[in-house]
PDB file of C-alpha atoms in Angstrom:
ATOM      1  CA  MET C1072      98.982  72.722 107.459  1.00  0.00           C
ATOM      2  CA  PRO C1073      98.603  68.906 107.341  1.00  0.00           C
ATOM      3  CA  ALA C1074     101.343  66.799 107.986  1.00  0.00           C
ATOM      4  CA  ASP C1075     101.233  65.120 104.668  1.00  0.00           C
ATOM      5  CA  ALA C1076     101.703  68.323 103.327  1.00  0.00           C
ATOM      6  CA  LEU C1077     104.691  69.338 105.160  1.00  0.00           C
ATOM      7  CA  ALA C1078     106.354  66.273 104.142  1.00  0.00           C
ATOM      8  CA  GLN C1079     105.750  67.055 100.735  1.00  0.00           C
ATOM      9  CA  ARG C1080     106.928  70.584 100.659  1.00  0.00           C
ATOM     10  CA  LEU C1081     109.942  68.881 102.965  1.00  0.00           C
ATOM     11  CA  GLU C1082     110.764  66.426 100.198  1.00  0.00           C
ATOM     12  CA  THR C1083     110.533  69.009  97.408  1.00  0.00           C
ATOM     13  CA  LEU C1084     112.817  71.441  99.029  1.00  0.00           C
ATOM     14  CA  GLN C1085     115.545  68.724  99.772  1.00  0.00           C
ATOM     15  CA  GLU C1086     115.461  67.495  96.134  1.00  0.00           C
ATOM     16  CA  GLN C1087     115.918  71.135  94.832  1.00  0.00           C
ATOM     17  CA  LEU C1088     118.790  71.942  97.676  1.00  0.00           C
ATOM     18  CA  PRO C1089     122.117  70.825  96.205  1.00  0.00           C
ATOM     19  CA  PRO C1090     125.073  70.235  98.532  1.00  0.00           C
ATOM     20  CA  PRO C1091     126.533  71.658 100.466  1.00  0.00           C
ATOM     21  CA  ALA C1092     123.223  73.869 101.104  1.00  0.00           C
ATOM     22  CA  ARG C1093     121.369  72.758 104.043  1.00  0.00           C
ATOM     23  CA  LEU C1094     118.016  73.717 105.303  1.00  0.00           C
ATOM     24  CA  LEU C1095     117.292  75.760 108.264  1.00  0.00           C
ATOM     25  CA  ALA C1096     113.623  75.683 109.114  1.00  0.00           C
ATOM     26  CA  VAL C1097     112.408  78.801 109.994  1.00  0.00           C
ATOM     27  CA  SER C1098     110.197  77.760 113.039  1.00  0.00           C
ATOM     28  CA  LYS C1099     109.342  81.249 114.319  1.00  0.00           C
ATOM     29  CA  GLY C1100     105.358  81.520 114.563  1.00  0.00           C
ATOM     30  CA  GLN C1101     105.155  77.845 114.612  1.00  0.00           C
ATOM     31  CA  PRO C1102     103.669  75.805 117.223  1.00  0.00           C
ATOM     32  CA  ALA C1103     105.779  73.320 118.914  1.00  0.00           C
ATOM     33  CA  ALA C1104     103.353  70.611 117.546  1.00  0.00           C
ATOM     34  CA  ARG C1105     104.207  71.566 114.167  1.00  0.00           C
ATOM     35  CA  LEU C1106     108.230  71.461 114.986  1.00  0.00           C
ATOM     36  CA  ARG C1107     107.362  67.897 116.539  1.00  0.00           C
ATOM     37  CA  GLU C1108     106.017  67.011 113.121  1.00  0.00           C
ATOM     38  CA  ALA C1109     108.969  68.244 111.054  1.00  0.00           C
ATOM     39  CA  VAL C1110     111.438  66.329 113.735  1.00  0.00           C
ATOM     40  CA  ALA C1111     109.611  63.098 112.983  1.00  0.00           C
ATOM     41  CA  LEU C1112     110.238  63.815 109.117  1.00  0.00           C
ATOM     42  CA  GLY C1113     113.969  63.995 109.770  1.00  0.00           C
ATOM     43  CA  LEU C1114     114.649  68.006 110.555  1.00  0.00           C
ATOM     44  CA  ARG C1115     116.993  68.739 113.090  1.00  0.00           C
ATOM     45  CA  SER C1116     117.997  72.329 112.650  1.00  0.00           C
ATOM     46  CA  PHE C1117     115.560  75.198 113.480  1.00  0.00           C
ATOM     47  CA  GLY C1118     115.762  78.857 113.257  1.00  0.00           C
ATOM     48  CA  GLU C1119     114.055  81.147 115.940  1.00  0.00           C
ATOM     49  CA  SER C1120     114.332  85.192 115.965  1.00  0.00           C
ATOM     50  CA  ARG C1121     112.114  85.419 119.569  1.00  0.00           C
ATOM     51  CA  LEU C1122     114.011  84.172 122.810  1.00  0.00           C
ATOM     52  CA  GLN C1123     111.063  84.035 124.932  1.00  0.00           C
ATOM     53  CA  GLU C1124     108.867  82.206 122.054  1.00  0.00           C
ATOM     54  CA  ALA C1125     111.916  79.918 121.292  1.00  0.00           C
ATOM     55  CA  GLN C1126     112.156  79.149 125.152  1.00  0.00           C
ATOM     56  CA  ALA C1127     108.635  77.870 125.298  1.00  0.00           C
ATOM     57  CA  LYS C1128     109.025  75.399 122.132  1.00  0.00           C
ATOM     58  CA  GLN C1129     112.269  74.108 123.774  1.00  0.00           C
ATOM     59  CA  ALA C1130     110.834  73.230 127.017  1.00  0.00           C
ATOM     60  CA  GLU C1131     107.976  71.449 125.274  1.00  0.00           C
ATOM     61  CA  LEU C1132     110.314  69.576 122.954  1.00  0.00           C
ATOM     62  CA  ALA C1133     112.662  68.468 125.748  1.00  0.00           C
ATOM     63  CA  GLU C1134     112.332  64.977 125.744  1.00  0.00           C
ATOM     64  CA  LEU C1135     113.163  64.715 121.933  1.00  0.00           C
ATOM     65  CA  GLU C1136     117.123  64.077 120.956  1.00  0.00           C
ATOM     66  CA  PRO C1137     118.870  67.315 121.238  1.00  0.00           C
ATOM     67  CA  LEU C1138     117.809  69.768 118.299  1.00  0.00           C
ATOM     68  CA  ASP C1139     120.208  72.150 116.319  1.00  0.00           C
ATOM     69  CA  TRP C1140     118.783  75.631 117.499  1.00  0.00           C
ATOM     70  CA  HIS C1141     119.863  78.766 115.317  1.00  0.00           C
ATOM     71  CA  PHE C1142     118.942  82.283 116.406  1.00  0.00           C
ATOM     72  CA  ILE C1143     118.186  84.324 113.095  1.00  0.00           C
ATOM     73  CA  GLY C1144     116.615  87.415 114.517  1.00  0.00           C
ATOM     74  CA  ARG C1145     118.387  90.647 115.611  1.00  0.00           C
ATOM     75  CA  LEU C1146     119.962  90.447 118.765  1.00  0.00           C
ATOM     76  CA  GLN C1147     119.288  92.990 121.423  1.00  0.00           C
ATOM     77  CA  ALA C1148     122.052  93.431 123.820  1.00  0.00           C
ATOM     78  CA  ASN C1149     120.135  92.777 126.791  1.00  0.00           C
ATOM     79  CA  LYS C1150     119.009  89.346 125.383  1.00  0.00           C
ATOM     80  CA  ALA C1151     122.767  88.291 124.838  1.00  0.00           C
ATOM     81  CA  ARG C1152     122.852  85.991 127.911  1.00  0.00           C
ATOM     82  CA  GLY C1153     119.545  84.082 127.304  1.00  0.00           C
ATOM     83  CA  VAL C1154     120.402  83.440 123.646  1.00  0.00           C
ATOM     84  CA  LEU C1155     123.577  82.182 124.355  1.00  0.00           C
ATOM     85  CA  ARG C1156     122.280  79.776 126.850  1.00  0.00           C
ATOM     86  CA  HIS C1157     119.524  78.516 124.250  1.00  0.00           C
ATOM     87  CA  PHE C1158     121.058  78.644 120.983  1.00  0.00           C
ATOM     88  CA  GLY C1159     124.529  77.015 119.640  1.00  0.00           C
ATOM     89  CA  THR C1160     124.488  79.089 116.425  1.00  0.00           C
ATOM     90  CA  ILE C1161     123.736  82.878 116.293  1.00  0.00           C
ATOM     91  CA  HIS C1162     123.344  84.207 112.739  1.00  0.00           C
ATOM     92  CA  SER C1163     122.820  87.750 113.225  1.00  0.00           C
ATOM     93  CA  VAL C1164     126.122  89.353 114.806  1.00  0.00           C
ATOM     94  CA  ASP C1165     125.903  92.843 113.297  1.00  0.00           C
ATOM     95  CA  SER C1166     128.550  94.944 115.287  1.00  0.00           C
ATOM     96  CA  LEU C1167     131.690  94.698 117.092  1.00  0.00           C
ATOM     97  CA  PRO C1168     130.367  95.710 120.398  1.00  0.00           C
ATOM     98  CA  LEU C1169     127.704  93.096 120.280  1.00  0.00           C
ATOM     99  CA  ALA C1170     130.452  90.530 119.294  1.00  0.00           C
ATOM    100  CA  GLU C1171     132.789  91.925 122.136  1.00  0.00           C
ATOM    101  CA  ARG C1172     129.177  91.485 124.703  1.00  0.00           C
ATOM    102  CA  LEU C1173     128.647  87.903 123.111  1.00  0.00           C
ATOM    103  CA  GLN C1174     132.530  87.292 123.655  1.00  0.00           C
ATOM    104  CA  ARG C1175     132.517  88.270 127.475  1.00  0.00           C
ATOM    105  CA  ILE C1176     129.190  86.481 128.455  1.00  0.00           C
ATOM    106  CA  ALA C1177     130.050  83.361 126.536  1.00  0.00           C
ATOM    107  CA  ALA C1178     133.251  83.177 128.463  1.00  0.00           C
ATOM    108  CA  GLU C1179     131.359  83.538 131.675  1.00  0.00           C
ATOM    109  CA  GLU C1180     128.905  80.832 130.875  1.00  0.00           C
ATOM    110  CA  GLN C1181     131.701  78.334 129.483  1.00  0.00           C
ATOM    111  CA  LEU C1182     129.995  78.342 125.786  1.00  0.00           C
ATOM    112  CA  SER C1183     131.359  78.254 122.550  1.00  0.00           C
ATOM    113  CA  PRO C1184     128.749  79.393 120.177  1.00  0.00           C
ATOM    114  CA  ARG C1185     129.060  79.328 116.292  1.00  0.00           C
ATOM    115  CA  VAL C1186     128.476  82.672 114.792  1.00  0.00           C
ATOM    116  CA  PHE C1187     127.737  84.343 111.618  1.00  0.00           C
ATOM    117  CA  PHE C1188     128.743  87.966 111.046  1.00  0.00           C
ATOM    118  CA  GLN C1189     125.636  89.919 109.405  1.00  0.00           C
ATOM    119  CA  VAL C1190     126.690  92.061 106.433  1.00  0.00           C
ATOM    120  CA  LYS C1191     124.845  94.864 104.675  1.00  0.00           C
ATOM    121  CA  PHE C1192     125.601  94.789 100.983  1.00  0.00           C
ATOM    122  CA  ARG C1193     122.997  97.519  99.587  1.00  0.00           C
ATOM    123  CA  PRO C1194     121.165 100.368 101.233  1.00  0.00           C
ATOM    124  CA  ASP C1195     118.331  98.975 103.214  1.00  0.00           C
ATOM    125  CA  PRO C1196     116.805 101.090 106.206  1.00  0.00           C
ATOM    126  CA  GLY C1197     115.098  98.035 107.862  1.00  0.00           C
ATOM    127  CA  LYS C1198     118.300  95.944 108.105  1.00  0.00           C
ATOM    128  CA  THR C1199     121.270  96.190 110.487  1.00  0.00           C
ATOM    129  CA  GLY C1200     124.902  94.720 109.841  1.00  0.00           C
ATOM    130  CA  PHE C1201     128.276  95.485 109.110  1.00  0.00           C
ATOM    131  CA  GLU C1202     129.255  97.223 106.157  1.00  0.00           C
ATOM    132  CA  PRO C1203     131.777  95.016 103.838  1.00  0.00           C
ATOM    133  CA  ARG C1204     134.731  97.471 104.360  1.00  0.00           C
ATOM    134  CA  GLU C1205     133.834  98.156 108.055  1.00  0.00           C
ATOM    135  CA  LEU C1206     134.109  94.402 108.642  1.00  0.00           C
ATOM    136  CA  GLU C1207     137.249  93.748 106.728  1.00  0.00           C
ATOM    137  CA  GLN C1208     138.628  96.537 109.315  1.00  0.00           C
ATOM    138  CA  CYS C1209     137.134  94.948 112.136  1.00  0.00           C
ATOM    139  CA  TRP C1210     138.159  91.347 110.993  1.00  0.00           C
ATOM    140  CA  PRO C1211     141.444  91.092 113.287  1.00  0.00           C
ATOM    141  CA  ARG C1212     139.506  91.849 116.222  1.00  0.00           C
ATOM    142  CA  LEU C1213     136.484  89.719 115.306  1.00  0.00           C
ATOM    143  CA  ARG C1214     138.376  86.571 114.680  1.00  0.00           C
ATOM    144  CA  ALA C1215     140.347  86.815 118.126  1.00  0.00           C
ATOM    145  CA  LEU C1216     136.765  86.859 120.375  1.00  0.00           C
ATOM    146  CA  GLU C1217     137.265  83.434 121.762  1.00  0.00           C
ATOM    147  CA  PRO C1218     135.160  81.511 122.844  1.00  0.00           C
ATOM    148  CA  LEU C1219     133.218  82.615 119.786  1.00  0.00           C
ATOM    149  CA  VAL C1220     133.756  80.571 116.878  1.00  0.00           C
ATOM    150  CA  PRO C1221     133.541  82.416 113.705  1.00  0.00           C
ATOM    151  CA  VAL C1222     131.806  80.171 110.964  1.00  0.00           C
ATOM    152  CA  GLY C1223     130.458  82.813 108.265  1.00  0.00           C
ATOM    153  CA  LEU C1224     128.473  85.440 106.809  1.00  0.00           C
ATOM    154  CA  MET C1225     124.877  86.072 106.800  1.00  0.00           C
ATOM    155  CA  THR C1226     122.984  88.766 104.399  1.00  0.00           C
ATOM    156  CA  ILE C1227     119.486  89.502 103.389  1.00  0.00           C
ATOM    157  CA  ALA C1228     118.654  90.780 100.271  1.00  0.00           C
ATOM    158  CA  PRO C1229     116.532  94.021 100.235  1.00  0.00           C
ATOM    159  CA  LEU C1230     112.943  93.649  99.096  1.00  0.00           C
ATOM    160  CA  GLY C1231     112.444  94.641  95.683  1.00  0.00           C
ATOM    161  CA  LEU C1232     115.543  93.557  93.628  1.00  0.00           C
ATOM    162  CA  GLU C1233     115.327  91.411  90.777  1.00  0.00           C
ATOM    163  CA  ALA C1234     116.506  87.938  90.570  1.00  0.00           C
ATOM    164  CA  ASP C1235     120.123  88.691  89.121  1.00  0.00           C
ATOM    165  CA  GLN C1236     120.423  91.605  91.496  1.00  0.00           C
ATOM    166  CA  ARG C1237     119.846  89.411  94.211  1.00  0.00           C
ATOM    167  CA  PHE C1238     122.306  86.670  92.889  1.00  0.00           C
ATOM    168  CA  GLY C1239     125.125  89.472  92.488  1.00  0.00           C
ATOM    169  CA  LEU C1240     124.475  90.452  96.041  1.00  0.00           C
ATOM    170  CA  PHE C1241     125.029  86.961  97.296  1.00  0.00           C
ATOM    171  CA  GLN C1242     127.991  86.475  95.150  1.00  0.00           C
ATOM    172  CA  ASP C1243     129.394  89.782  96.935  1.00  0.00           C
ATOM    173  CA  CYS C1244     129.055  88.035 100.210  1.00  0.00           C
ATOM    174  CA  ALA C1245     130.489  84.670  98.959  1.00  0.00           C
ATOM    175  CA  ALA C1246     133.604  86.443  97.642  1.00  0.00           C
ATOM    176  CA  LEU C1247     133.798  88.569 101.088  1.00  0.00           C
ATOM    177  CA  ALA C1248     133.790  85.531 103.224  1.00  0.00           C
ATOM    178  CA  ALA C1249     136.325  83.846 100.968  1.00  0.00           C
ATOM    179  CA  THR C1250     138.482  86.753 101.399  1.00  0.00           C
ATOM    180  CA  LEU C1251     138.257  86.020 105.336  1.00  0.00           C
ATOM    181  CA  GLY C1252     138.670  82.543 105.022  1.00  0.00           C
ATOM    182  CA  LEU C1253     134.970  81.718 106.202  1.00  0.00           C
ATOM    183  CA  LYS C1254     133.677  78.556 104.677  1.00  0.00           C
ATOM    184  CA  GLU C1255     129.981  79.013 105.590  1.00  0.00           C
ATOM    185  CA  LEU C1256     127.157  81.459 104.245  1.00  0.00           C
ATOM    186  CA  SER C1257     123.337  82.051 105.671  1.00  0.00           C
ATOM    187  CA  MET C1258     121.817  83.324 102.611  1.00  0.00           C
ATOM    188  CA  GLY C1259     118.619  83.138 101.131  1.00  0.00           C
ATOM    189  CA  MET C1260     114.863  82.566 102.314  1.00  0.00           C
ATOM    190  CA  SER C1261     111.856  81.345 100.735  1.00  0.00           C
ATOM    191  CA  SER C1262     111.488  84.229  98.353  1.00  0.00           C
ATOM    192  CA  ASP C1263     115.166  84.044  97.145  1.00  0.00           C
ATOM    193  CA  TRP C1264     116.851  80.795  97.973  1.00  0.00           C
ATOM    194  CA  PRO C1265     117.623  79.890  94.413  1.00  0.00           C
ATOM    195  CA  GLU C1266     119.884  82.637  93.776  1.00  0.00           C
ATOM    196  CA  ALA C1267     121.477  82.258  97.080  1.00  0.00           C
ATOM    197  CA  VAL C1268     122.121  78.375  96.479  1.00  0.00           C
ATOM    198  CA  ARG C1269     123.595  79.303  93.020  1.00  0.00           C
ATOM    199  CA  ALA C1270     126.223  81.875  94.768  1.00  0.00           C
ATOM    200  CA  GLY C1271     127.410  79.300  97.288  1.00  0.00           C
ATOM    201  CA  SER C1272     124.926  79.259 100.371  1.00  0.00           C
ATOM    202  CA  THR C1273     125.643  76.704 102.620  1.00  0.00           C
ATOM    203  CA  TRP C1274     122.280  77.357 105.016  1.00  0.00           C
ATOM    204  CA  VAL C1275     119.206  78.691 103.474  1.00  0.00           C
ATOM    205  CA  ARG C1276     116.582  80.050 105.955  1.00  0.00           C
ATOM    206  CA  ILE C1277     113.150  78.802 104.772  1.00  0.00           C
ATOM    207  CA  GLY C1278     110.050  79.361 106.578  1.00  0.00           C
ATOM    208  CA  SER C1279     106.681  79.847 104.534  1.00  0.00           C
ATOM    209  CA  ALA C1280     108.093  77.625 101.835  1.00  0.00           C
ATOM    210  CA  LEU C1281     108.213  74.689 104.208  1.00  0.00           C
ATOM    211  CA  PHE C1282     105.698  75.309 106.930  1.00  0.00           C
ATOM    212  CA  GLY C1283     103.253  77.369 104.702  1.00  0.00           C
ATOM    213  CA  PRO C1284     101.973  80.932 105.758  1.00  0.00           C
ATOM    214  CA  ARG C1285     101.917  81.743 109.486  1.00  0.00           C
ATOM    215  CA  ALA C1286      98.922  82.325 111.288  1.00  0.00           C
TER     216      ALA C1286
END
């Protein structure tokens, strides 16, 4: 996509995103050159879901001012150390055992990552995450896992829901976050971010609506 098209899409999104919603540019599948264009337009926060791909881009962009890297993919336990070393924020902590592993490694590495806990509010065989009641039961243990810094909840709406159903799901996520005293919400992607923002999302994860379809 030409740089001017990227600039136009970014301007449109920024005009439509009300505070406190922030744009997380989902850059997975995009070349480092495209990210360089985005940085020149003022973007600093990027979401990646594959460690090896992200490491290559980070190395290629190393001369730029420090960027804000978010890991948004499913996190395999054997990739935990690498993800902690290369990402300041993790959106996909989907179980207590994974959180405990991250806590142990973060302590060893002297890191304090910001973490979102992934919650599954509707049946969805393709997605992982805490059940809402499970998260509430685990919460006393999760919030004590220093040096992890719990900041919010993340959720993904299943495919096939109508707009009002997605909005209801995002409202459920916002209500649970408020119950737990968490202020940030990672909700909404290119196809459903308007409903997520209406429900209070603070981070919308947008890829194709910003960069265009991946090759």
